[in-house]
Amino acid sequence: MGGLTLIGIGGIIGAGFFLGSGLPIRTAGPAVLLAFLLGGLITAQVTGALTSMAVEQPVKGGIQVFPQMYLGSFAGYLQGWTYYLSSILTISSEAVAMAIFTQMWWPRVPTLLLAWIFSALIIAINAFGVKGFQRIESIMSVVKIGALVGFIVYGGILLFAAVGHHSIDLGSEMILNHAGAKGGFLPNGWISIPQSMLIVIFSFAGIGVFAAAAAEIRHPNGIETAAIWTLSMLTCLYLASIALVLWLVPWSSISTSASPFVTAIQASGLRILSVVLNGVILIAAFSVMAGALYSANQIIFVLAQNGNAPKQVTIQSRTGTPWVGLIVSTILITVFLVCSIVLPANIYDFLISASSYFIFLNYFIILWAFLYWRRKPSEDNKFISKLAIGQPVSTLVTMIVLIGLVIFSLFQHDQRMGFYASVLLSLFLSIVYFIFVHHRVRR
């Protein structure tokens, strides 16, 4: 299960954390550490629900199939399409993030042009295939995990050097001046924690890999061990790295248009290392784009098989590439990139927030399906993941918390445009279902 843990961590860590974490830091200040801890707990509940169902029924496209099995065809349809759109939005946001980081070297090249070049590259890799690309992707996962660990080690050395060389009092004073600047640990009050959660949850997205793995490995029970290790290590990496960023630079100086980690290393005086980290973040974003497009192609293929998408989507090339689905994804990526430029909002914030609202909906539906799955009679004792500790009460509490977090997130102006976009797309999907899909699925 070590390989699945590596894939899980590597597939989740991307620009959503390296770049997107600047917004929750600006929103909550040092209290963002509590937000990331809460994000880990919420994701654990959802992952526990998903792995419980996946271990008992290891099927392809489980993240869409389970809601369809236990909540009905509309829930499965909505879950599948919003998960697909979330993946496409993730690809678009990672492409924009790559463009932003690339502008560190070529500042005059337009963001949209760079984003489209990176998107076209990942689409071409999926279309024509690159021999051994899975191995390359595994190497990219190791590189970005190693970069995050390296940042923690580097920050830790600086911290111990400050405490040891300048006395404990000076080290404490630096922490107070940086992390606690302008208002202490909670500079914007308790309400800032739920307001910052939208991007935090996005940083944990990618748990569908565990449901997908259940259909492909011999011993699905091992998925739980991989999921526990993945979430534990991921949460620790997030908390440690964010804590060191808060120590190295004042939280109020963090920009939402630059990586807090690059800013922190530049502030430490080692600028050459910030250039290296910038390159690693490009690799991280590229890796997440590859995984998101693969997931998008998988889920739209399953939707077509279940009658929730046109049958033409299942058409494949001789090499097994779902080229019709890939064309649909290419068109949508282009549309989202253009919309992100036209709409009056920060490009990256719009894409990442719209994707995050769909993730919230996907999480809610998974937990809802889990509650119905628990009530289903079974000949054997049901396997319940340890991650779903306290269920079903904790499941209901998590569902209520998700609703509350969506409401609090609307207090952030930059996130409202993403909310409006996700609501309009959900309404459009619902109308299409009841006009074109509903009768065909019933037949």
Short mmCIF file of C-alpha atoms in Angstrom, two decimals:
data_model
loop_
_atom_site.label_atom_id
_atom_site.label_comp_id
_atom_site.label_asym_id
_atom_site.label_seq_id
_atom_site.Cartn_x
_atom_site.Cartn_y
_atom_site.Cartn_z
CA MET A 1 0.00 0.00 0.00
CA GLY A 2 3.06 2.25 0.08
CA GLY A 3 2.67 2.92 -3.64
CA LEU A 4 -0.97 3.93 -3.22
CA THR A 5 -0.03 6.22 -0.32
CA LEU A 6 2.61 7.88 -2.51
CA ILE A 7 0.13 8.27 -5.38
CA GLY A 8 -2.49 9.62 -2.98
CA ILE A 9 -0.23 12.27 -1.44
CA GLY A 10 1.43 13.14 -4.74
CA GLY A 11 -1.88 13.41 -6.57
CA ILE A 12 -3.36 15.77 -3.96
CA ILE A 13 -0.48 18.21 -3.40
CA GLY A 14 -0.57 20.80 -6.17
CA ALA A 15 -0.84 24.50 -6.88
CA GLY A 16 -4.05 24.52 -4.83
CA PHE A 17 -1.79 24.32 -1.80
CA PHE A 18 1.45 25.91 -3.02
CA LEU A 19 -0.31 28.98 -4.47
CA GLY A 20 -3.89 28.85 -3.17
CA SER A 21 -2.91 28.71 0.52
CA GLY A 22 -2.09 32.42 0.34
CA LEU A 23 -5.81 33.32 0.39
CA PRO A 24 -6.75 31.39 3.58
CA ILE A 25 -3.61 32.75 5.28
CA ARG A 26 -4.68 36.30 4.43
CA THR A 27 -8.24 35.53 5.59
CA ALA A 28 -7.56 33.79 8.91
CA GLY A 29 -3.99 34.76 9.77
CA PRO A 30 -2.20 32.25 12.05
CA ALA A 31 -5.60 30.65 12.80
CA VAL A 32 -5.37 29.10 9.32
CA LEU A 33 -3.61 26.22 11.11
CA LEU A 34 -6.94 25.34 12.74
CA ALA A 35 -8.59 25.57 9.32
CA PHE A 36 -6.17 23.01 7.86
CA LEU A 37 -6.70 20.74 10.86
CA LEU A 38 -10.48 20.97 10.38
CA GLY A 39 -10.00 20.33 6.66
CA GLY A 40 -8.14 17.14 7.47
CA LEU A 41 -10.91 15.95 9.81
CA ILE A 42 -13.66 16.65 7.24
CA THR A 43 -11.71 14.88 4.50
CA ALA A 44 -11.13 11.92 6.84
CA GLN A 45 -14.89 11.52 7.35
CA VAL A 46 -15.58 11.65 3.61
CA THR A 47 -12.69 9.32 2.78
CA GLY A 48 -13.88 6.90 5.48
CA ALA A 49 -17.37 6.87 3.97
CA LEU A 50 -16.03 6.35 0.46
CA THR A 51 -13.55 3.60 1.34
CA SER A 52 -16.18 1.76 3.40
CA MET A 53 -18.44 1.48 0.36
CA ALA A 54 -15.53 0.82 -2.04
CA VAL A 55 -14.13 -2.08 -0.01
CA GLU A 56 -17.52 -3.84 0.05
CA GLN A 57 -18.32 -3.06 -3.60
CA PRO A 58 -15.12 -2.39 -5.57
CA VAL A 59 -16.50 -0.94 -8.83
CA LYS A 60 -15.06 1.43 -11.40
CA GLY A 61 -16.24 5.01 -11.03
CA GLY A 62 -17.40 4.33 -7.47
CA ILE A 63 -17.48 8.02 -6.58
CA GLN A 64 -20.37 8.34 -9.09
CA VAL A 65 -21.78 4.82 -8.96
CA PHE A 66 -22.41 4.72 -5.18
CA PRO A 67 -24.75 7.76 -5.14
CA GLN A 68 -26.60 6.28 -8.12
CA MET A 69 -26.98 2.94 -6.32
CA TYR A 70 -28.21 4.33 -2.99
CA LEU A 71 -29.70 7.76 -3.72
CA GLY A 72 -31.14 7.31 -7.20
CA SER A 73 -30.28 8.11 -10.79
CA PHE A 74 -30.44 11.91 -10.41
CA ALA A 75 -27.98 11.91 -7.49
CA GLY A 76 -25.60 9.71 -9.47
CA TYR A 77 -25.97 11.92 -12.55
CA LEU A 78 -25.38 15.14 -10.59
CA GLN A 79 -22.46 13.64 -8.65
CA GLY A 80 -20.80 12.38 -11.81
CA TRP A 81 -21.14 15.57 -13.83
CA THR A 82 -20.18 17.94 -11.01
CA TYR A 83 -17.17 15.74 -10.21
CA TYR A 84 -16.26 15.88 -13.90
CA LEU A 85 -16.65 19.67 -14.03
CA SER A 86 -14.65 20.01 -10.82
CA SER A 87 -11.82 18.05 -12.46
CA ILE A 88 -11.94 20.30 -15.55
CA LEU A 89 -11.93 23.42 -13.35
CA THR A 90 -8.98 21.97 -11.43
CA ILE A 91 -7.07 21.49 -14.69
CA SER A 92 -7.84 25.10 -15.66
CA SER A 93 -6.81 26.47 -12.25
CA GLU A 94 -3.57 24.47 -12.23
CA ALA A 95 -2.80 25.74 -15.75
CA VAL A 96 -3.34 29.33 -14.60
CA ALA A 97 -1.13 28.66 -11.56
CA MET A 98 1.60 27.30 -13.82
CA ALA A 99 1.28 30.45 -15.94
CA ILE A 100 1.65 32.65 -12.85
CA PHE A 101 4.78 30.79 -11.71
CA THR A 102 6.25 30.83 -15.23
CA GLN A 103 5.83 34.61 -15.35
CA MET A 104 8.56 34.74 -12.70
CA TRP A 105 10.92 34.09 -15.64
CA TRP A 106 8.87 35.51 -18.55
CA PRO A 107 6.73 38.29 -17.05
CA ARG A 108 5.63 39.73 -20.41
CA VAL A 109 3.95 36.57 -21.72
CA PRO A 110 0.12 36.76 -21.22
CA THR A 111 -1.35 34.50 -18.53
CA LEU A 112 -4.03 33.07 -20.82
CA LEU A 113 -1.49 32.10 -23.50
CA LEU A 114 0.77 30.30 -21.02
CA ALA A 115 -2.22 28.57 -19.38
CA TRP A 116 -3.47 27.31 -22.74
CA ILE A 117 0.02 26.04 -23.72
CA PHE A 118 0.25 23.99 -20.51
CA SER A 119 -3.32 22.71 -20.98
CA ALA A 120 -2.59 21.73 -24.59
CA LEU A 121 0.52 19.84 -23.48
CA ILE A 122 -1.34 17.72 -20.92
CA ILE A 123 -4.18 17.10 -23.41
CA ALA A 124 -1.66 15.95 -26.02
CA ILE A 125 -0.07 13.54 -23.54
CA ASN A 126 -3.50 12.02 -22.82
CA ALA A 127 -4.41 11.92 -26.51
CA PHE A 128 -1.26 10.32 -27.93
CA GLY A 129 0.14 8.73 -24.82
CA VAL A 130 3.72 8.85 -23.65
CA LYS A 131 5.39 5.53 -22.95
CA GLY A 132 6.29 5.30 -19.30
CA PHE A 133 4.37 8.46 -18.35
CA GLN A 134 2.98 6.74 -15.22
CA ARG A 135 6.54 6.23 -14.03
CA ILE A 136 7.32 9.88 -14.80
CA GLU A 137 4.23 10.92 -12.82
CA SER A 138 5.41 8.83 -9.85
CA ILE A 139 8.78 10.58 -10.02
CA MET A 140 6.99 13.96 -10.09
CA SER A 141 5.07 12.93 -6.95
CA VAL A 142 8.33 12.11 -5.18
CA VAL A 143 9.84 15.44 -6.28
CA LYS A 144 7.01 17.61 -4.95
CA ILE A 145 6.69 15.68 -1.69
CA GLY A 146 10.45 15.97 -1.31
CA ALA A 147 10.27 19.71 -1.98
CA LEU A 148 7.66 20.20 0.74
CA VAL A 149 9.68 18.10 3.18
CA GLY A 150 12.80 20.03 2.15
CA PHE A 151 11.06 23.33 2.87
CA ILE A 152 10.08 22.05 6.32
CA VAL A 153 13.66 20.93 7.03
CA TYR A 154 15.06 24.25 5.78
CA GLY A 155 12.58 26.26 7.84
CA GLY A 156 13.23 24.06 10.86
CA ILE A 157 16.99 24.65 10.61
CA LEU A 158 16.40 28.42 10.47
CA LEU A 159 14.07 28.21 13.47
CA PHE A 160 16.51 26.23 15.61
CA ALA A 161 19.38 28.50 14.52
CA ALA A 162 17.37 31.58 15.57
CA VAL A 163 16.45 30.05 18.93
CA GLY A 164 19.90 28.67 19.63
CA HIS A 165 22.06 31.54 18.40
CA HIS A 166 19.99 34.52 19.44
CA SER A 167 18.47 33.06 22.61
CA ILE A 168 15.01 31.61 23.15
CA ASP A 169 13.59 35.04 23.93
CA LEU A 170 14.60 36.38 20.51
CA GLY A 171 13.19 33.30 18.78
CA SER A 172 9.90 33.74 20.59
CA GLU A 173 9.88 37.44 19.76
CA MET A 174 10.31 36.67 16.04
CA ILE A 175 7.44 34.19 16.10
CA LEU A 176 5.25 36.72 17.91
CA ASN A 177 6.11 39.51 15.49
CA HIS A 178 5.55 37.39 12.39
CA ALA A 179 2.80 34.87 13.09
CA GLY A 180 1.00 37.06 15.60
CA ALA A 181 1.29 40.38 13.80
CA LYS A 182 -1.78 42.60 13.81
CA GLY A 183 -4.13 40.94 16.24
CA GLY A 184 -2.52 37.80 17.64
CA PHE A 185 -3.51 34.25 16.71
CA LEU A 186 -7.06 35.24 15.67
CA PRO A 187 -6.58 38.65 14.01
CA ASN A 188 -9.90 38.51 12.14
CA GLY A 189 -11.95 36.64 14.74
CA TRP A 190 -13.32 33.09 14.81
CA ILE A 191 -15.47 33.72 11.75
CA SER A 192 -12.32 33.92 9.62
CA ILE A 193 -11.71 30.16 10.07
CA PRO A 194 -14.88 28.99 8.26
CA GLN A 195 -14.42 31.80 5.73
CA SER A 196 -11.01 30.39 4.78
CA MET A 197 -12.16 26.77 4.44
CA LEU A 198 -13.12 26.80 0.75
CA ILE A 199 -9.51 26.81 -0.48
CA VAL A 200 -8.38 24.61 2.41
CA ILE A 201 -10.80 21.84 1.36
CA PHE A 202 -9.57 22.22 -2.23
CA SER A 203 -6.06 21.48 -0.95
CA PHE A 204 -7.30 18.08 0.26
CA ALA A 205 -9.23 17.21 -2.92
CA GLY A 206 -8.30 14.04 -4.80
CA ILE A 207 -9.65 11.32 -2.50
CA GLY A 208 -11.40 9.63 -5.44
CA VAL A 209 -8.15 7.73 -6.04
CA PHE A 210 -9.04 5.36 -3.19
CA ALA A 211 -12.41 4.41 -4.72
CA ALA A 212 -10.73 3.93 -8.11
CA ALA A 213 -8.01 1.74 -6.59
CA ALA A 214 -10.55 -0.59 -4.96
CA ALA A 215 -11.62 -1.88 -8.38
CA GLU A 216 -8.05 -2.58 -9.49
CA ILE A 217 -6.24 -4.23 -6.56
CA ARG A 218 -6.58 -7.74 -5.18
CA HIS A 219 -7.03 -6.85 -1.53
CA PRO A 220 -9.32 -3.77 -1.20
CA ASN A 221 -9.06 -3.87 2.61
CA GLY A 222 -5.57 -2.44 2.30
CA ILE A 223 -7.07 0.76 0.90
CA GLU A 224 -8.04 1.86 4.40
CA THR A 225 -4.42 1.65 5.59
CA ALA A 226 -3.27 3.68 2.59
CA ALA A 227 -6.03 6.26 3.17
CA ILE A 228 -5.13 6.65 6.87
CA TRP A 229 -1.43 7.11 6.10
CA THR A 230 -2.15 9.49 3.23
CA LEU A 231 -4.40 11.83 5.22
CA SER A 232 -2.21 11.70 8.34
CA MET A 233 0.99 12.50 6.47
CA LEU A 234 -0.71 15.10 4.27
CA THR A 235 -2.21 16.95 7.25
CA CYS A 236 1.13 16.93 9.10
CA LEU A 237 2.97 18.24 6.02
CA TYR A 238 0.41 21.01 5.55
CA LEU A 239 0.44 22.10 9.20
CA ALA A 240 4.24 22.04 9.54
CA SER A 241 4.91 23.92 6.29
CA ILE A 242 2.23 26.58 6.92
CA ALA A 243 3.50 27.09 10.48
CA LEU A 244 7.02 27.73 9.17
CA VAL A 245 5.70 30.16 6.53
CA LEU A 246 3.95 32.08 9.32
CA TRP A 247 7.22 32.19 11.26
CA LEU A 248 9.38 33.30 8.32
CA VAL A 249 7.15 36.14 7.07
CA PRO A 250 4.31 38.21 8.61
CA TRP A 251 0.98 36.73 7.55
CA SER A 252 -0.29 40.21 6.59
CA SER A 253 2.44 40.50 3.93
CA ILE A 254 1.38 37.28 2.16
CA SER A 255 0.10 37.96 -1.37
CA THR A 256 -2.70 35.97 -2.98
CA SER A 257 -0.97 36.26 -6.37
CA ALA A 258 2.30 34.62 -5.34
CA SER A 259 3.24 31.42 -3.53
CA PRO A 260 3.63 31.95 0.25
CA PHE A 261 6.46 29.39 0.16
CA VAL A 262 8.43 31.25 -2.51
CA THR A 263 7.84 34.49 -0.57
CA ALA A 264 9.05 32.86 2.66
CA ILE A 265 12.26 31.54 1.09
CA GLN A 266 12.97 34.90 -0.56
CA ALA A 267 12.51 36.55 2.84
CA SER A 268 15.08 34.17 4.34
CA GLY A 269 17.69 35.55 1.92
CA LEU A 270 18.28 32.43 -0.20
CA ARG A 271 16.75 33.57 -3.50
CA ILE A 272 18.29 30.82 -5.60
CA LEU A 273 16.31 28.27 -3.55
CA SER A 274 13.09 30.17 -4.30
CA VAL A 275 13.79 29.72 -8.03
CA VAL A 276 14.23 25.97 -7.52
CA LEU A 277 11.00 25.78 -5.49
CA ASN A 278 9.21 27.72 -8.22
CA GLY A 279 10.23 25.03 -10.68
CA VAL A 280 9.10 22.25 -8.33
CA ILE A 281 5.69 23.92 -7.99
CA LEU A 282 5.38 23.84 -11.79
CA ILE A 283 5.97 20.09 -11.62
CA ALA A 284 3.37 19.78 -8.84
CA ALA A 285 0.76 21.63 -10.89
CA PHE A 286 1.54 19.59 -14.00
CA SER A 287 1.21 16.34 -12.04
CA VAL A 288 -2.20 17.33 -10.63
CA MET A 289 -3.37 18.36 -14.12
CA ALA A 290 -2.44 14.92 -15.47
CA GLY A 291 -4.33 13.14 -12.68
CA ALA A 292 -7.37 15.42 -12.97
CA LEU A 293 -7.68 14.89 -16.74
CA TYR A 294 -7.35 11.13 -16.29
CA SER A 295 -10.10 11.20 -13.62
CA ALA A 296 -12.30 13.40 -15.84
CA ASN A 297 -11.99 10.98 -18.76
CA GLN A 298 -12.78 8.04 -16.49
CA ILE A 299 -15.88 9.58 -14.93
CA ILE A 300 -17.39 10.84 -18.20
CA PHE A 301 -16.85 7.34 -19.66
CA VAL A 302 -18.74 5.79 -16.73
CA LEU A 303 -21.50 8.41 -17.10
CA ALA A 304 -21.94 7.43 -20.75
CA GLN A 305 -22.02 3.72 -19.88
CA ASN A 306 -24.80 4.41 -17.33
CA GLY A 307 -26.86 6.46 -19.79
CA ASN A 308 -26.05 9.78 -18.13
CA ALA A 309 -24.00 11.08 -21.07
CA PRO A 310 -24.18 10.57 -24.86
CA LYS A 311 -22.99 7.13 -25.96
CA GLN A 312 -20.54 8.75 -28.36
CA VAL A 313 -18.36 9.59 -25.35
CA THR A 314 -17.43 5.90 -25.05
CA ILE A 315 -15.84 5.86 -28.53
CA GLN A 316 -12.16 5.03 -28.20
CA SER A 317 -9.16 5.04 -30.48
CA ARG A 318 -7.20 1.88 -31.29
CA THR A 319 -4.86 2.67 -28.42
CA GLY A 320 -7.78 2.96 -25.97
CA THR A 321 -7.91 6.76 -25.80
CA PRO A 322 -11.50 8.06 -25.28
CA TRP A 323 -10.99 10.73 -27.97
CA VAL A 324 -14.59 12.04 -27.99
CA GLY A 325 -14.50 12.60 -24.23
CA LEU A 326 -11.09 14.21 -24.61
CA ILE A 327 -12.48 16.63 -27.21
CA VAL A 328 -15.32 17.57 -24.83
CA SER A 329 -12.80 18.16 -22.02
CA THR A 330 -10.61 20.29 -24.31
CA ILE A 331 -13.55 22.52 -25.26
CA LEU A 332 -14.58 22.98 -21.62
CA ILE A 333 -11.03 23.77 -20.49
CA THR A 334 -10.85 26.47 -23.17
CA VAL A 335 -14.25 27.88 -22.14
CA PHE A 336 -13.28 28.06 -18.45
CA LEU A 337 -9.94 29.70 -19.24
CA VAL A 338 -11.66 32.34 -21.39
CA CYS A 339 -14.35 32.92 -18.73
CA SER A 340 -11.68 33.38 -16.08
CA ILE A 341 -10.27 36.27 -18.13
CA VAL A 342 -13.61 37.86 -19.07
CA LEU A 343 -15.33 37.70 -15.68
CA PRO A 344 -14.61 40.49 -13.15
CA ALA A 345 -12.74 38.37 -10.62
CA ASN A 346 -9.24 37.21 -9.84
CA ILE A 347 -8.49 34.53 -12.47
CA TYR A 348 -7.13 31.90 -10.11
CA ASP A 349 -9.60 32.59 -7.30
CA PHE A 350 -12.56 32.20 -9.69
CA LEU A 351 -11.42 28.82 -11.00
CA ILE A 352 -10.38 27.37 -7.66
CA SER A 353 -13.52 28.57 -5.82
CA ALA A 354 -15.90 27.23 -8.50
CA SER A 355 -14.14 23.86 -8.34
CA SER A 356 -14.25 23.95 -4.52
CA TYR A 357 -18.03 24.43 -4.40
CA PHE A 358 -18.44 21.34 -6.56
CA ILE A 359 -16.10 19.46 -4.20
CA PHE A 360 -18.32 20.48 -1.27
CA LEU A 361 -21.35 19.12 -3.14
CA ASN A 362 -19.50 15.88 -3.99
CA TYR A 363 -18.48 15.43 -0.34
CA PHE A 364 -22.06 16.01 0.83
CA ILE A 365 -23.48 13.45 -1.64
CA ILE A 366 -20.85 10.84 -0.67
CA LEU A 367 -21.76 11.20 3.02
CA TRP A 368 -25.47 11.03 2.19
CA ALA A 369 -24.96 7.85 0.14
CA PHE A 370 -22.92 6.39 3.00
CA LEU A 371 -25.85 6.86 5.41
CA TYR A 372 -28.15 4.97 3.03
CA TRP A 373 -25.52 2.29 2.45
CA ARG A 374 -25.31 1.68 6.22
CA ARG A 375 -29.04 0.95 6.33
CA LYS A 376 -28.86 -1.57 3.50
CA PRO A 377 -29.25 -5.15 4.80
CA SER A 378 -26.17 -7.32 4.42
CA GLU A 379 -25.43 -11.00 5.02
CA ASP A 380 -22.05 -10.20 6.55
CA ASN A 381 -20.98 -7.49 8.95
CA LYS A 382 -20.33 -4.32 7.00
CA PHE A 383 -16.79 -3.04 6.82
CA ILE A 384 -16.66 0.46 8.32
CA SER A 385 -13.44 2.40 7.87
CA LYS A 386 -11.72 3.69 10.99
CA LEU A 387 -11.63 7.10 9.31
CA ALA A 388 -15.41 7.31 9.68
CA ILE A 389 -15.04 7.35 13.47
CA GLY A 390 -18.21 8.29 15.31
CA GLN A 391 -20.51 7.52 12.37
CA PRO A 392 -23.41 7.99 11.77
CA VAL A 393 -23.50 10.99 14.16
CA SER A 394 -20.16 12.30 12.90
CA THR A 395 -21.41 11.84 9.32
CA LEU A 396 -24.47 14.02 9.97
CA VAL A 397 -22.34 16.61 11.79
CA THR A 398 -19.91 16.75 8.87
CA MET A 399 -22.81 17.28 6.43
CA ILE A 400 -24.10 20.18 8.54
CA VAL A 401 -20.59 21.65 8.78
CA LEU A 402 -20.22 21.52 4.98
CA ILE A 403 -23.45 23.50 4.55
CA GLY A 404 -22.28 26.04 7.13
CA LEU A 405 -18.89 26.43 5.46
CA VAL A 406 -20.52 27.20 2.12
CA ILE A 407 -22.59 29.95 3.77
CA PHE A 408 -19.56 31.47 5.53
CA SER A 409 -17.47 31.34 2.34
CA LEU A 410 -19.90 33.74 0.65
CA PHE A 411 -18.59 36.52 2.89
CA GLN A 412 -15.44 36.44 0.72
CA HIS A 413 -16.02 38.66 -2.31
CA ASP A 414 -13.57 36.83 -4.59
CA GLN A 415 -15.32 33.51 -3.93
CA ARG A 416 -18.87 34.62 -4.77
CA MET A 417 -18.29 34.56 -8.53
CA GLY A 418 -17.23 30.91 -8.25
CA PHE A 419 -20.38 30.18 -6.23
CA TYR A 420 -22.62 31.79 -8.84
CA ALA A 421 -20.89 29.83 -11.61
CA SER A 422 -21.25 26.51 -9.76
CA VAL A 423 -24.95 27.16 -9.00
CA LEU A 424 -25.72 28.07 -12.63
CA LEU A 425 -23.89 24.99 -13.92
CA SER A 426 -25.73 22.77 -11.40
CA LEU A 427 -29.10 24.22 -12.49
CA PHE A 428 -28.17 23.69 -16.14
CA LEU A 429 -27.22 20.06 -15.42
CA SER A 430 -30.52 19.52 -13.56
CA ILE A 431 -32.58 20.93 -16.45
CA VAL A 432 -30.73 18.74 -18.96
CA TYR A 433 -31.37 15.69 -16.77
CA PHE A 434 -35.12 16.14 -16.45
CA ILE A 435 -35.57 17.05 -20.13
CA PHE A 436 -33.22 14.62 -21.90
CA VAL A 437 -31.76 12.04 -19.50
CA HIS A 438 -34.48 11.10 -17.00
CA HIS A 439 -36.72 9.13 -19.39
CA ARG A 440 -33.81 7.36 -21.07
CA VAL A 441 -32.37 6.21 -17.71
CA ARG A 442 -35.79 4.91 -16.59
CA ARG A 443 -36.15 2.91 -19.81
#
